[in-house]
mmCIF file of C-alpha atoms in Angstrom:
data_model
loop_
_atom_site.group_PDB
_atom_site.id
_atom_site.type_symbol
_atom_site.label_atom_id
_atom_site.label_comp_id
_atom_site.label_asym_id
_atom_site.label_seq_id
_atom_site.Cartn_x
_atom_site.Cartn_y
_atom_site.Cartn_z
ATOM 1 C CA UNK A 1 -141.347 -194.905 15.069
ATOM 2 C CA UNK A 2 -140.595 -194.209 18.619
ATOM 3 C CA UNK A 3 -137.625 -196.354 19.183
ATOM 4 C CA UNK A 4 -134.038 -194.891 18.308
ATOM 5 C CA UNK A 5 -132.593 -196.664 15.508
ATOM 6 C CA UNK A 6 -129.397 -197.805 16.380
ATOM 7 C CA UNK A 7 -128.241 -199.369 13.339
ATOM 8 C CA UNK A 8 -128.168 -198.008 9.666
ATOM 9 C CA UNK A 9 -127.200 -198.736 6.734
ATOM 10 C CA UNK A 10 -126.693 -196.837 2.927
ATOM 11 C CA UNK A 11 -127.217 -199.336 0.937
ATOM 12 C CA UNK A 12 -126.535 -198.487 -3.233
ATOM 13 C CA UNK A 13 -125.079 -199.816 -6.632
ATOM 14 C CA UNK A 14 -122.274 -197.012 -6.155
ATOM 15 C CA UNK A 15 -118.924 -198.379 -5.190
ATOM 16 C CA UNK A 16 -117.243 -196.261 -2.374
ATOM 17 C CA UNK A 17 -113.518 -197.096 -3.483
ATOM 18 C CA UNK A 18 -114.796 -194.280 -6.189
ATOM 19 C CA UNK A 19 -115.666 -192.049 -3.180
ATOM 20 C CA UNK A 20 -113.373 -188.815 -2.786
ATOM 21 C CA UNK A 21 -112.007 -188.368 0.845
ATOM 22 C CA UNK A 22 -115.392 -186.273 1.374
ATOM 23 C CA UNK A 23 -117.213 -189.038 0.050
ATOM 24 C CA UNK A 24 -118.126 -187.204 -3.468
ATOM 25 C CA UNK A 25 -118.550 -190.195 -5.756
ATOM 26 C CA UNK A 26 -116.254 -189.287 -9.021
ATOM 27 C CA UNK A 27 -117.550 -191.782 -11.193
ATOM 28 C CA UNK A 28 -120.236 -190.653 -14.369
ATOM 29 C CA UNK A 29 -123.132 -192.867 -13.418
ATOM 30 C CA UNK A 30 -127.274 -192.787 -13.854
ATOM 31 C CA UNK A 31 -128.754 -192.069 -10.606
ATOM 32 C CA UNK A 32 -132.771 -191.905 -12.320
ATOM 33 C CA UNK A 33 -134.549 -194.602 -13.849
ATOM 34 C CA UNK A 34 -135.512 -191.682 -16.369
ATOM 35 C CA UNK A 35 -132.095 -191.922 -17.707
ATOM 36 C CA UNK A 36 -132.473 -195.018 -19.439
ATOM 37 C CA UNK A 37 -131.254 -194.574 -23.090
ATOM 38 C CA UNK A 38 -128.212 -192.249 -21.919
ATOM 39 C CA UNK A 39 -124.405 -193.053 -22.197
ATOM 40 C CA UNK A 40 -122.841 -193.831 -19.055
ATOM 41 C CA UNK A 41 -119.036 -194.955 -19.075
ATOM 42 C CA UNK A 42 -119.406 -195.715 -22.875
ATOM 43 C CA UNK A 43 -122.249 -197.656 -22.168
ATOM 44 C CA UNK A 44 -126.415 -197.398 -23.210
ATOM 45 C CA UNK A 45 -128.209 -197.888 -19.968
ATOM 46 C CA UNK A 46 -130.981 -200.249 -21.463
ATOM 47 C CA UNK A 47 -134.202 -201.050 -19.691
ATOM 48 C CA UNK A 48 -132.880 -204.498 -19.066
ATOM 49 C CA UNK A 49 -129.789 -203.022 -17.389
ATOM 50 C CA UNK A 50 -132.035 -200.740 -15.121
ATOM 51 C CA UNK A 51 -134.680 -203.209 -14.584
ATOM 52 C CA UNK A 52 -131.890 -205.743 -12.979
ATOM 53 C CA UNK A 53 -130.213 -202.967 -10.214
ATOM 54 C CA UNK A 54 -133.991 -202.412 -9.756
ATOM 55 C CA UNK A 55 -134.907 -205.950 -8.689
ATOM 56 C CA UNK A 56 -131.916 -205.970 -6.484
ATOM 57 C CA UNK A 57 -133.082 -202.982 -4.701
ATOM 58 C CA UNK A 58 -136.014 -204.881 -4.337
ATOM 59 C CA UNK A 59 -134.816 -207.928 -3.577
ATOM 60 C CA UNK A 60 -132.632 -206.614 -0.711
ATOM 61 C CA UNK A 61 -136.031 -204.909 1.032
ATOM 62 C CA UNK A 62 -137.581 -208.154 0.938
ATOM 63 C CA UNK A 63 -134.504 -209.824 2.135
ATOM 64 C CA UNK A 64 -134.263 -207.583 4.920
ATOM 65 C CA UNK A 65 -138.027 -207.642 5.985
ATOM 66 C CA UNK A 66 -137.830 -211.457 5.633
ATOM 67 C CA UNK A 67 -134.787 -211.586 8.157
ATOM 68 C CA UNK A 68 -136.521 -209.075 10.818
ATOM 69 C CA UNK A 69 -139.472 -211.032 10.594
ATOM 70 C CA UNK A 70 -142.106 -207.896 9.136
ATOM 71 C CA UNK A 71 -144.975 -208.728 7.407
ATOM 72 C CA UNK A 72 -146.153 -205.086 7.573
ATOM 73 C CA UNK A 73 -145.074 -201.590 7.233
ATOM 74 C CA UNK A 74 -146.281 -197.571 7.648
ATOM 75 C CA UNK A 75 -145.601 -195.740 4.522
ATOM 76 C CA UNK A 76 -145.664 -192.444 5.417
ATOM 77 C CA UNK A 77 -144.661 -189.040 4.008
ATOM 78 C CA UNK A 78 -146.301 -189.706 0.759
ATOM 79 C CA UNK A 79 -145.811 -187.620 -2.286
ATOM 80 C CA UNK A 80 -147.132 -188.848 -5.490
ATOM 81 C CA UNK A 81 -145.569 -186.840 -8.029
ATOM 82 C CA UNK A 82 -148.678 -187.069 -10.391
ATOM 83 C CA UNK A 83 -149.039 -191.066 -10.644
ATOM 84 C CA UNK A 84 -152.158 -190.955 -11.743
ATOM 85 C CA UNK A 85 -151.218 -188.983 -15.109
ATOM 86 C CA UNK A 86 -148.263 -191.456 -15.422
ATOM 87 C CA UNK A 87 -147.801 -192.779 -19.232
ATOM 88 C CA UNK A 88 -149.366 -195.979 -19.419
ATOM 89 C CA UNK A 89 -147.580 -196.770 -22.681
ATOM 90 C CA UNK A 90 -144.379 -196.701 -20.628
ATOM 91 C CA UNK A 91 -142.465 -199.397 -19.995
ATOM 92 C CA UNK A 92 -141.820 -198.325 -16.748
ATOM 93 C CA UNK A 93 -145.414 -198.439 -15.811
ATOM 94 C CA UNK A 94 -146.651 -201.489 -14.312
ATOM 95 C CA UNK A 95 -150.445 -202.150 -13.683
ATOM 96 C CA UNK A 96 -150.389 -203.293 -10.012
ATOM 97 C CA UNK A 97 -149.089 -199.579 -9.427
ATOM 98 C CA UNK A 98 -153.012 -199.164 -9.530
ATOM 99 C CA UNK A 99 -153.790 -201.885 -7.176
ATOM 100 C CA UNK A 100 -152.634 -199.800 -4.092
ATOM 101 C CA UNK A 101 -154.870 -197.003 -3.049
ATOM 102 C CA UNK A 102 -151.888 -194.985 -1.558
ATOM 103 C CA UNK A 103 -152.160 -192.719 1.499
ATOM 104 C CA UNK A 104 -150.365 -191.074 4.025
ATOM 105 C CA UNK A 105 -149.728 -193.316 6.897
ATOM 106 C CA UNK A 106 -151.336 -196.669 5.396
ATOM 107 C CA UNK A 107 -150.699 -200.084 6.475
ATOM 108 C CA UNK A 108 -148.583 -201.990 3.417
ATOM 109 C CA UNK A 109 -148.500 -205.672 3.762
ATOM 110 C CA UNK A 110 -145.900 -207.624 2.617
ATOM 111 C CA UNK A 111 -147.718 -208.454 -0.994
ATOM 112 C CA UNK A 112 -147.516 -204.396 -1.476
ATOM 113 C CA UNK A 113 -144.462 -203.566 -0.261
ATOM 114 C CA UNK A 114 -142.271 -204.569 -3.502
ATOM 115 C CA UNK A 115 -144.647 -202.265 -5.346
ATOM 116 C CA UNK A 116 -144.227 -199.646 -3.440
ATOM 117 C CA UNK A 117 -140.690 -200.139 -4.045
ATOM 118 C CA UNK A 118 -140.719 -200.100 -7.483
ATOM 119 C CA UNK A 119 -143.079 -196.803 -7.550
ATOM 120 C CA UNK A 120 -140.716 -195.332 -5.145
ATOM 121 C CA UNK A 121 -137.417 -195.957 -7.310
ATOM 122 C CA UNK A 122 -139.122 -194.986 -10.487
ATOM 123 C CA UNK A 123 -139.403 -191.414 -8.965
ATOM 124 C CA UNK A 124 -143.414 -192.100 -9.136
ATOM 125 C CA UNK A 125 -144.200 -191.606 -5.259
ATOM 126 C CA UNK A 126 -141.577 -190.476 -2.647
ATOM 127 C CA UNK A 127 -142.099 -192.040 0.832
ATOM 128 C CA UNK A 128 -140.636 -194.345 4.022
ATOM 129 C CA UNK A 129 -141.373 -196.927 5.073
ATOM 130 C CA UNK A 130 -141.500 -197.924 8.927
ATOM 131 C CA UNK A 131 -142.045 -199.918 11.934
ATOM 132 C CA UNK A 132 -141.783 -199.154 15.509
ATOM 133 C CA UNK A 133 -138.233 -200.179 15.103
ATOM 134 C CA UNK A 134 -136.937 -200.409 11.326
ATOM 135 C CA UNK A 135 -137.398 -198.083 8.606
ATOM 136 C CA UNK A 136 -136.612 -198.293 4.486
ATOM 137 C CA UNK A 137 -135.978 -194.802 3.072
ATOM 138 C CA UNK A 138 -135.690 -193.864 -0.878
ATOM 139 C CA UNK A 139 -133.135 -191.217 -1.585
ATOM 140 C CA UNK A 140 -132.230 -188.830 -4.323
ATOM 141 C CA UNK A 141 -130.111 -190.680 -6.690
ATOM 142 C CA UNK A 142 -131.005 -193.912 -6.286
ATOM 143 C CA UNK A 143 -130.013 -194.385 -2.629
ATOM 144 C CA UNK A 144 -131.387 -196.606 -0.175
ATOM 145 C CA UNK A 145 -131.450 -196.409 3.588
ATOM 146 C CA UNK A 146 -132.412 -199.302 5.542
ATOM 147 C CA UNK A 147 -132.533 -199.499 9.724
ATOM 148 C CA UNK A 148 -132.667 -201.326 12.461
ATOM 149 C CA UNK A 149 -132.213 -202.015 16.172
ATOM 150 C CA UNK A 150 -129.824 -205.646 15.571
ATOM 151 C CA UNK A 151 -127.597 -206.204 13.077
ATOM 152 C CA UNK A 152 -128.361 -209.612 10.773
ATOM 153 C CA UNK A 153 -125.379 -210.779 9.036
ATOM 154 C CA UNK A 154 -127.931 -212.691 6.564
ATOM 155 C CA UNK A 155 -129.697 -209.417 5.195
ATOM 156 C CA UNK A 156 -126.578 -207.610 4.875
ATOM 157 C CA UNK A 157 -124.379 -210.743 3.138
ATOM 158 C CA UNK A 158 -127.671 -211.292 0.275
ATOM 159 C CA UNK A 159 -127.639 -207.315 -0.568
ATOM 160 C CA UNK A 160 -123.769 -207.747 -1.370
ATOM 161 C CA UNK A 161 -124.752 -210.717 -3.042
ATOM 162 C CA UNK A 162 -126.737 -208.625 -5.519
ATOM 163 C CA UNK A 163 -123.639 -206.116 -6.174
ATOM 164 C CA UNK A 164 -125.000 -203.847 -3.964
ATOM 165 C CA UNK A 165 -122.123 -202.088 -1.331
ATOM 166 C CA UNK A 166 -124.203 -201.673 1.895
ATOM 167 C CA UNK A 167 -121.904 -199.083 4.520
ATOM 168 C CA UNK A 168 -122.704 -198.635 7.622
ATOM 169 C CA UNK A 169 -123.654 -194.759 8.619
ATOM 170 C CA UNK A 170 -127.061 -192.603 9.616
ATOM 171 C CA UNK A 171 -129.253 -192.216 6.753
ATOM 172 C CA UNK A 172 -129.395 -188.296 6.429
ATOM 173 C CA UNK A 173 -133.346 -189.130 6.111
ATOM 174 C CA UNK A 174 -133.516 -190.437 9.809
ATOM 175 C CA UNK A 175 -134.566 -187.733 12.539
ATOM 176 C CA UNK A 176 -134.772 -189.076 16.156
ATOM 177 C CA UNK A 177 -138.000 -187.660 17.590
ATOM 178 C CA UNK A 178 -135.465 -186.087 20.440
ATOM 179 C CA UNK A 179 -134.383 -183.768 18.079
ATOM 180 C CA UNK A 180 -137.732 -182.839 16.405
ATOM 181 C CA UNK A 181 -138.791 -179.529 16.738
ATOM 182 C CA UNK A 182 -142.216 -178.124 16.180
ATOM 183 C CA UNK A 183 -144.047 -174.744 15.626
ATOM 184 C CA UNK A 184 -147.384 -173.752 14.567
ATOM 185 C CA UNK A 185 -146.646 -171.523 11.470
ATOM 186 C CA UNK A 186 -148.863 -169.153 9.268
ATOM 187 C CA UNK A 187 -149.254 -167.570 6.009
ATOM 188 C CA UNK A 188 -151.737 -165.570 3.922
ATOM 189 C CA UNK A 189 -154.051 -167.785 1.752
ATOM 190 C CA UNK A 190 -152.642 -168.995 -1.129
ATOM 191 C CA UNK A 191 -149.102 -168.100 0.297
ATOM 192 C CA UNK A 192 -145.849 -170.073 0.487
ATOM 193 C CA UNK A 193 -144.053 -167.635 2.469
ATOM 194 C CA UNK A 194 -144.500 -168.390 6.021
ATOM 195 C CA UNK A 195 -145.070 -164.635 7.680
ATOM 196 C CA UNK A 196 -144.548 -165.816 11.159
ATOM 197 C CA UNK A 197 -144.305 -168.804 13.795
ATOM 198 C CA UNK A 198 -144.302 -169.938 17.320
ATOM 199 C CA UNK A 199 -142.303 -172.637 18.567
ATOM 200 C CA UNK A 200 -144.833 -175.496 20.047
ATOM 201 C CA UNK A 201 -143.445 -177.053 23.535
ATOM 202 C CA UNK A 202 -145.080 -178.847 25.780
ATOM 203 C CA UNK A 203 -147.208 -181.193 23.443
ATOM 204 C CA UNK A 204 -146.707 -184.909 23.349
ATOM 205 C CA UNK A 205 -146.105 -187.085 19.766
ATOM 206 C CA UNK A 206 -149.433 -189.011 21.164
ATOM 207 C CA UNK A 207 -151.308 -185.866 21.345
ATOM 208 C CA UNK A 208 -150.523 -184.933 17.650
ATOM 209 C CA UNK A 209 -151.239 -188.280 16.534
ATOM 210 C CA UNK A 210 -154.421 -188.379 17.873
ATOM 211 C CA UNK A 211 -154.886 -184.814 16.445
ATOM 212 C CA UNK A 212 -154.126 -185.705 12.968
ATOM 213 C CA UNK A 213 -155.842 -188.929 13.697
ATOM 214 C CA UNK A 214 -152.079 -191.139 12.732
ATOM 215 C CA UNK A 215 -151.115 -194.301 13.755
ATOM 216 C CA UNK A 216 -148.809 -194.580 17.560
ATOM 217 C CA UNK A 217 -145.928 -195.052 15.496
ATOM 218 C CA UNK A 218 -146.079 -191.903 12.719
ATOM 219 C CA UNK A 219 -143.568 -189.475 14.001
ATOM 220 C CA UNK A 220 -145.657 -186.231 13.103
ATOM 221 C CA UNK A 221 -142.668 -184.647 11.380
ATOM 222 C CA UNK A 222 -143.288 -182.711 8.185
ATOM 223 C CA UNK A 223 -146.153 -180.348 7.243
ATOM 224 C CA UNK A 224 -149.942 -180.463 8.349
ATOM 225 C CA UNK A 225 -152.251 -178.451 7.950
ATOM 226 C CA UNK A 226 -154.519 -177.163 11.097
ATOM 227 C CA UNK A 227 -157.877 -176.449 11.075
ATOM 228 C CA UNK A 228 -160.913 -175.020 12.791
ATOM 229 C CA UNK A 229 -162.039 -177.919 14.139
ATOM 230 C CA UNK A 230 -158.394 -178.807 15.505
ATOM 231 C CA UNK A 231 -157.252 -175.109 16.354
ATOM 232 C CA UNK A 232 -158.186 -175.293 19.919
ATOM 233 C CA UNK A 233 -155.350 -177.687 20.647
ATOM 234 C CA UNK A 234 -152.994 -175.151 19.161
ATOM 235 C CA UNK A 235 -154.169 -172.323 20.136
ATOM 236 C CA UNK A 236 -153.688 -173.513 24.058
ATOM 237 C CA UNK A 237 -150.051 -173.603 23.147
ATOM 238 C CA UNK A 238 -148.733 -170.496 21.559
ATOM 239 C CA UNK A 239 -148.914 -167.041 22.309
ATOM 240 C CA UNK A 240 -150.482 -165.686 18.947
ATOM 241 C CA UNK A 241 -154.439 -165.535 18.294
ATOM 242 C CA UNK A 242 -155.280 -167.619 16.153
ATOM 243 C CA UNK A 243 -157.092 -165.878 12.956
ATOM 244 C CA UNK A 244 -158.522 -168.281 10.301
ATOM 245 C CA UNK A 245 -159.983 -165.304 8.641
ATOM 246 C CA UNK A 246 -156.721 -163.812 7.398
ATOM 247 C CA UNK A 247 -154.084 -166.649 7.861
ATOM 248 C CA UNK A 248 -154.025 -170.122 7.062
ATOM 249 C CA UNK A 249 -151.911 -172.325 9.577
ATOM 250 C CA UNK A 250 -149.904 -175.310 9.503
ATOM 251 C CA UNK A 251 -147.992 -177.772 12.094
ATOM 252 C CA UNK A 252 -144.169 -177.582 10.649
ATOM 253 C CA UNK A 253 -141.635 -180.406 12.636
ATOM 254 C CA UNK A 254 -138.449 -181.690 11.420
ATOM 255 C CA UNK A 255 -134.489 -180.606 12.595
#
């Protein structure tokens, strides 16, 4: 995603006229699809309630890729959360979650991307979703963060359509790549605690992609691990010798 994004939206089942004046929202309401069952404003949250703010999530996506004109997206920064251990019995599970073999940096086509969705809001994968120009982000809480480089009156009037309030600010998700900063970090095996790091300059985004061997439009922001075989390209960049005997060492970008 190399372009800036110049237009975002948050786009939720919360209604801001229960915002605070710092935006706190007051009102006692399930943010968690694992929630279902609970009490909220004297009411059960049933599956059926769920399942419909669900498909309007979902329906809104769609909506929006449909009015961009994408047929394809990037999911990157994949976590999984265990999917594959995920309770079959549930009725949260649905079997095409198995028809995607998910992975960091994958090409989703438009048949996938509801399901992706779905695993996304059921707190079964965490990830974005991206084009050079437009992203869809999943939030804590049940947030969504949609953006783009226009703004289409059509995308935004069917997610209101669907009770949804869409506001227009910077999804705290989005980092422009002018403000990513990167450092080659290390730790002892088995270690979270970083024990040092070295600020990385001088290194283009289409030198790490092709490093990490990710698409032109990944923005290399997050956590990799570097190896042996792709030290070299490191090593030519920081001051510290590089010791795979006693450290392990990692690529580290974000804000």
């Amino acid at each position: 995603m190399h372009k800036e994004i110049d237009y975002q939206w948050r786009i939720t089942k919360y209604n801001p006229a229960y915002r605070n004046a710092e935006g706190h929202y007051l009102r006692d309401e399930w943010t968690s699809a694992s929630e279902i069952g609970k009490s909220f404003l004297g009411e059960i949250l049933t599956l059926d309630d769920y399942l419909q703010v669900e498909k309007a999530y979902v329906d809104t996506v769609m909506k929006f890729l449909e009015v961009y004109q994408i047929e394809n997206v990037r999911l990157i920064h994949l976590e999984t959360y265990g999917l594959s251990n995920v309770d079959k019995t549930s009725p949260l599970y649905d079997p095409s979650f198995d028809t995607i073999p998910l992975a960091e940096d994958m090409l989703v086509n438009i048949a996938q991307i509801s399901i992706v969705c779905k695993m996304a809001l059921r707190d079964y994968i965490y990830c974005q979703l991206i084009t050079e120009d437009f992203f869809v982000q999943f939030g804590d809480d049940y947030y969504l963060f949609i953006g783009a480089n226009s703004i289409q009156q059509e995308a935004i009037q069917f997610a209101s359509e669907q009770r949804l309030f869409v506001e227009q600010m910077i999804s705290p998700y989005y980092l422009s790549e002018k403000n990513v900063i990167r450092e080659v970090a290390w730790s002892f095996p088995g270690e979270t605690i970083i024990e040092d790091s070295e600020i990385l300059k001088d290194m283009s985004l289409e030198e790490l992609q092709t490093i990490f061997q990710l698409s032109s439009i990944h923005p290399v922001t997050g956590s990799y691990k570097i190896t042996e075989d792709n030290a070299e390209f490191f090593q030519k960049k920081i001051k510290h010798k590089m010791d795979f005997t006693k450290y392990e060492y990692y690529l580290l970008a974000g804000s």
